[in-house]
Structure formats: C-alpha cells, structure tokens
mmCIF file of C-alpha atoms in Angstrom:
data_model
loop_
_atom_site.group_PDB
_atom_site.id
_atom_site.type_symbol
_atom_site.label_atom_id
_atom_site.label_comp_id
_atom_site.label_asym_id
_atom_site.label_seq_id
_atom_site.Cartn_x
_atom_site.Cartn_y
_atom_site.Cartn_z
ATOM 1 C CA UNK C 1427 13.329 156.719 -50.099
ATOM 2 C CA UNK C 1428 12.090 153.359 -48.872
ATOM 3 C CA UNK C 1429 9.483 151.737 -51.099
ATOM 4 C CA UNK C 1430 6.658 149.954 -49.301
ATOM 5 C CA UNK C 1431 5.470 146.707 -50.898
ATOM 6 C CA UNK C 1432 2.144 145.076 -50.210
ATOM 7 C CA UNK C 1433 1.531 141.335 -50.104
ATOM 8 C CA UNK C 1434 0.772 141.084 -53.833
ATOM 9 C CA UNK C 1435 3.990 142.914 -54.739
ATOM 10 C CA UNK C 1436 6.026 140.596 -52.531
ATOM 11 C CA UNK C 1437 4.368 137.524 -54.020
ATOM 12 C CA UNK C 1438 5.002 138.831 -57.558
ATOM 13 C CA UNK C 1439 8.686 139.294 -56.708
ATOM 14 C CA UNK C 1440 8.887 135.787 -55.266
ATOM 15 C CA UNK C 1441 7.319 134.256 -58.388
ATOM 16 C CA UNK C 1442 9.503 136.287 -60.779
ATOM 17 C CA UNK C 1443 12.620 135.420 -58.782
ATOM 18 C CA UNK C 1444 11.913 131.752 -59.443
ATOM 19 C CA UNK C 1445 11.094 132.235 -63.139
ATOM 20 C CA UNK C 1446 11.183 135.654 -64.789
ATOM 21 C CA UNK C 1447 9.782 134.267 -68.056
ATOM 22 C CA UNK C 1448 6.291 133.544 -66.742
ATOM 23 C CA UNK C 1449 3.405 135.303 -68.440
ATOM 24 C CA UNK C 1450 1.353 137.867 -66.561
ATOM 25 C CA UNK C 1451 -1.557 135.427 -66.703
ATOM 26 C CA UNK C 1452 0.487 132.663 -65.035
ATOM 27 C CA UNK C 1453 1.892 134.989 -62.383
ATOM 28 C CA UNK C 1454 -1.639 136.236 -61.694
ATOM 29 C CA UNK C 1455 -2.941 132.676 -61.460
ATOM 30 C CA UNK C 1456 -0.275 131.818 -58.882
ATOM 31 C CA UNK C 1457 -1.043 134.825 -56.698
ATOM 32 C CA UNK C 1458 -4.821 135.036 -57.316
ATOM 33 C CA UNK C 1459 -4.767 138.284 -59.284
ATOM 34 C CA UNK C 1460 -6.050 139.122 -62.777
ATOM 35 C CA UNK C 1461 -3.662 139.286 -65.720
ATOM 36 C CA UNK C 1462 -4.188 143.034 -66.202
ATOM 37 C CA UNK C 1463 -3.712 143.816 -62.496
ATOM 38 C CA UNK C 1464 -0.564 141.665 -62.459
ATOM 39 C CA UNK C 1465 0.834 143.418 -65.532
ATOM 40 C CA UNK C 1466 0.132 146.832 -63.976
ATOM 41 C CA UNK C 1467 1.812 145.831 -60.705
ATOM 42 C CA UNK C 1468 4.903 144.400 -62.444
ATOM 43 C CA UNK C 1469 5.239 147.566 -64.526
ATOM 44 C CA UNK C 1470 4.871 149.647 -61.373
ATOM 45 C CA UNK C 1471 7.688 147.637 -59.738
ATOM 46 C CA UNK C 1472 9.852 148.264 -62.805
ATOM 47 C CA UNK C 1473 8.978 151.973 -62.919
ATOM 48 C CA UNK C 1474 9.834 152.413 -59.230
ATOM 49 C CA UNK C 1475 13.171 150.634 -59.724
ATOM 50 C CA UNK C 1476 12.356 147.663 -57.503
ATOM 51 C CA UNK C 1477 12.791 145.322 -60.485
ATOM 52 C CA UNK C 1478 16.042 146.367 -62.147
ATOM 53 C CA UNK C 1479 16.105 143.734 -64.875
ATOM 54 C CA UNK C 1480 14.830 140.348 -65.978
ATOM 55 C CA UNK C 1481 17.732 137.923 -66.282
ATOM 56 C CA UNK C 1482 18.682 134.342 -67.007
ATOM 57 C CA UNK C 1483 20.714 131.987 -64.857
ATOM 58 C CA UNK C 1484 23.447 130.328 -66.905
ATOM 59 C CA UNK C 1485 24.595 126.778 -66.146
ATOM 60 C CA UNK C 1486 28.331 127.344 -66.598
ATOM 61 C CA UNK C 1487 29.099 123.678 -65.977
ATOM 62 C CA UNK C 1488 27.271 122.799 -69.201
ATOM 63 C CA UNK C 1489 29.469 125.335 -70.989
ATOM 64 C CA UNK C 1490 32.668 123.681 -69.742
ATOM 65 C CA UNK C 1491 33.242 125.720 -66.570
ATOM 66 C CA UNK C 1492 32.444 123.326 -63.711
ATOM 67 C CA UNK C 1493 34.772 124.873 -61.113
ATOM 68 C CA UNK C 1494 33.278 127.704 -59.048
ATOM 69 C CA UNK C 1495 35.684 129.676 -56.907
ATOM 70 C CA UNK C 1496 35.476 132.609 -54.528
ATOM 71 C CA UNK C 1497 38.624 134.718 -54.532
ATOM 72 C CA UNK C 1498 39.207 137.518 -52.061
ATOM 73 C CA UNK C 1499 41.828 140.108 -52.904
ATOM 74 C CA UNK C 1500 44.025 142.323 -50.738
ATOM 75 C CA UNK C 1501 45.809 145.229 -52.392
ATOM 76 C CA UNK C 1502 48.835 147.371 -51.661
ATOM 77 C CA UNK C 1503 49.044 151.054 -52.513
ATOM 78 C CA UNK C 1504 47.123 151.966 -55.675
ATOM 79 C CA UNK C 1505 46.841 148.432 -57.108
ATOM 80 C CA UNK C 1506 43.123 148.424 -56.278
ATOM 81 C CA UNK C 1507 42.406 151.165 -58.816
ATOM 82 C CA UNK C 1508 44.593 149.477 -61.421
ATOM 83 C CA UNK C 1509 42.731 146.190 -60.935
ATOM 84 C CA UNK C 1510 39.316 147.863 -61.224
ATOM 85 C CA UNK C 1511 40.459 149.560 -64.441
ATOM 86 C CA UNK C 1512 41.531 146.198 -65.862
ATOM 87 C CA UNK C 1513 38.774 143.935 -64.528
ATOM 88 C CA UNK C 1514 37.426 143.491 -68.071
ATOM 89 C CA UNK C 1515 40.551 141.376 -68.722
ATOM 90 C CA UNK C 1516 39.167 138.708 -66.379
ATOM 91 C CA UNK C 1517 36.128 137.126 -68.076
ATOM 92 C CA UNK C 1518 36.195 134.344 -65.462
ATOM 93 C CA UNK C 1519 35.036 136.826 -62.828
ATOM 94 C CA UNK C 1520 31.247 136.775 -62.734
ATOM 95 C CA UNK C 1521 30.886 139.253 -59.903
ATOM 96 C CA UNK C 1522 33.153 141.478 -57.889
ATOM 97 C CA UNK C 1523 32.078 143.131 -54.664
ATOM 98 C CA UNK C 1524 33.926 145.694 -52.570
ATOM 99 C CA UNK C 1525 33.875 144.634 -48.922
ATOM 100 C CA UNK C 1526 35.107 145.643 -45.505
ATOM 101 C CA UNK C 1527 37.527 143.556 -43.471
ATOM 102 C CA UNK C 1528 40.923 142.149 -44.356
ATOM 103 C CA UNK C 1529 40.132 141.840 -48.060
ATOM 104 C CA UNK C 1530 39.207 144.711 -50.340
ATOM 105 C CA UNK C 1531 37.252 142.712 -52.920
ATOM 106 C CA UNK C 1532 35.474 139.381 -53.147
ATOM 107 C CA UNK C 1533 35.029 137.815 -56.566
ATOM 108 C CA UNK C 1534 32.968 134.894 -57.791
ATOM 109 C CA UNK C 1535 34.622 133.047 -60.666
ATOM 110 C CA UNK C 1536 33.886 130.127 -62.984
ATOM 111 C CA UNK C 1537 36.774 128.078 -64.316
ATOM 112 C CA UNK C 1538 37.464 125.049 -66.485
ATOM 113 C CA UNK C 1539 39.713 123.192 -64.037
ATOM 114 C CA UNK C 1540 42.469 123.577 -61.435
ATOM 115 C CA UNK C 1541 44.996 124.544 -64.108
ATOM 116 C CA UNK C 1542 42.718 127.390 -65.163
ATOM 117 C CA UNK C 1543 42.477 128.440 -61.493
ATOM 118 C CA UNK C 1544 46.256 128.444 -61.198
ATOM 119 C CA UNK C 1545 46.543 130.619 -64.317
ATOM 120 C CA UNK C 1546 43.967 133.054 -62.938
ATOM 121 C CA UNK C 1547 45.815 133.280 -59.620
ATOM 122 C CA UNK C 1548 49.056 133.969 -61.486
ATOM 123 C CA UNK C 1549 47.360 136.854 -63.313
ATOM 124 C CA UNK C 1550 45.801 138.245 -60.117
ATOM 125 C CA UNK C 1551 49.078 138.215 -58.175
ATOM 126 C CA UNK C 1552 50.334 141.183 -60.194
ATOM 127 C CA UNK C 1553 47.570 143.260 -58.553
ATOM 128 C CA UNK C 1554 47.474 141.977 -54.993
ATOM 129 C CA UNK C 1555 47.228 138.974 -52.737
ATOM 130 C CA UNK C 1556 44.493 136.498 -53.732
ATOM 131 C CA UNK C 1557 42.960 134.014 -51.298
ATOM 132 C CA UNK C 1558 40.890 131.274 -52.910
ATOM 133 C CA UNK C 1559 38.068 129.020 -51.779
ATOM 134 C CA UNK C 1560 36.604 126.368 -54.067
ATOM 135 C CA UNK C 1561 32.831 126.156 -53.932
ATOM 136 C CA UNK C 1562 31.697 122.623 -53.109
ATOM 137 C CA UNK C 1563 27.966 123.211 -53.448
ATOM 138 C CA UNK C 1564 25.437 126.011 -53.605
ATOM 139 C CA UNK C 1565 22.802 126.582 -50.990
ATOM 140 C CA UNK C 1566 20.034 128.794 -52.292
ATOM 141 C CA UNK C 1567 17.858 130.827 -50.038
ATOM 142 C CA UNK C 1568 14.613 132.456 -50.932
ATOM 143 C CA UNK C 1569 14.761 136.222 -51.355
ATOM 144 C CA UNK C 1570 13.722 138.286 -48.387
ATOM 145 C CA UNK C 1571 10.720 140.527 -48.990
ATOM 146 C CA UNK C 1572 9.268 142.385 -46.055
#
C-alpha cells in the first residue's frame, strides 16, 4: 500500500535525512510546526514504516579506510548462494545489492589501500568474477520525496 505524505511529512524527512539527531523542537522550528505536532508526525512516520531507523554516517577515512570501491560480481552455477552464506566474512563490504544485467551483485567496500583491495579481490575470486571501480569522489543528491 502506497503511503501518502503531506508537505510537513516531506519536510520532516528532508530535515531528518540531513541530521537525524535534531530535537523535535529544532525540527519543528525549521518547518514551522510545534514541537508536539512534530513529535507526533515523526512517530507516525515511524509507526507506518516510512522511517525505518535513525542512523549515523561513519567517516571511514578517519578510521583508516580511505579507499572506497564498488565491486560488481558475476557468478557461475551455485556460487551466488555460497557467497551470500559467507558474506559475513567480508567486513569491508558495507552494502551488497542484487541487480539485473551482466553482474549479479554490486557491493560498496571500504579499504585501507590498494594492497587491501588486491587481497579482497583474491578472496572474492573463489566465488565469482569481480569487476572493480575505485570511487574518486562522492556526489550526494537530496532524497526524493513526492
């Protein structure tokens, strides 16, 4: 079932997307709504499943992982299922998405350096054929709320 959002809901989502730690009072101030009305609307968005969680964005470069890489994987036979069963053995993989096209999966990874990348590729080869692309920069777009 499609959930219809009004202008206030969309503005709340935009504000929370930028900073999920803001108080209800601050969110309300930014969108011209009272603190109590803002709290009620945020809770309603949570209850309806529109807001799944409040998260943090980690700066992996500051933790010693400056290299960001996208790796697409092609699999033969049943290697896909084996990889999915063992994905927990790859802490470098931040996200893994199943896609259509030539590749089966696309992963986003953070790594220490090119040697670390080479080691990851060597581990992935036992499952399938990896194709890598090093991320040069990140272009953020604002979330789409209709």
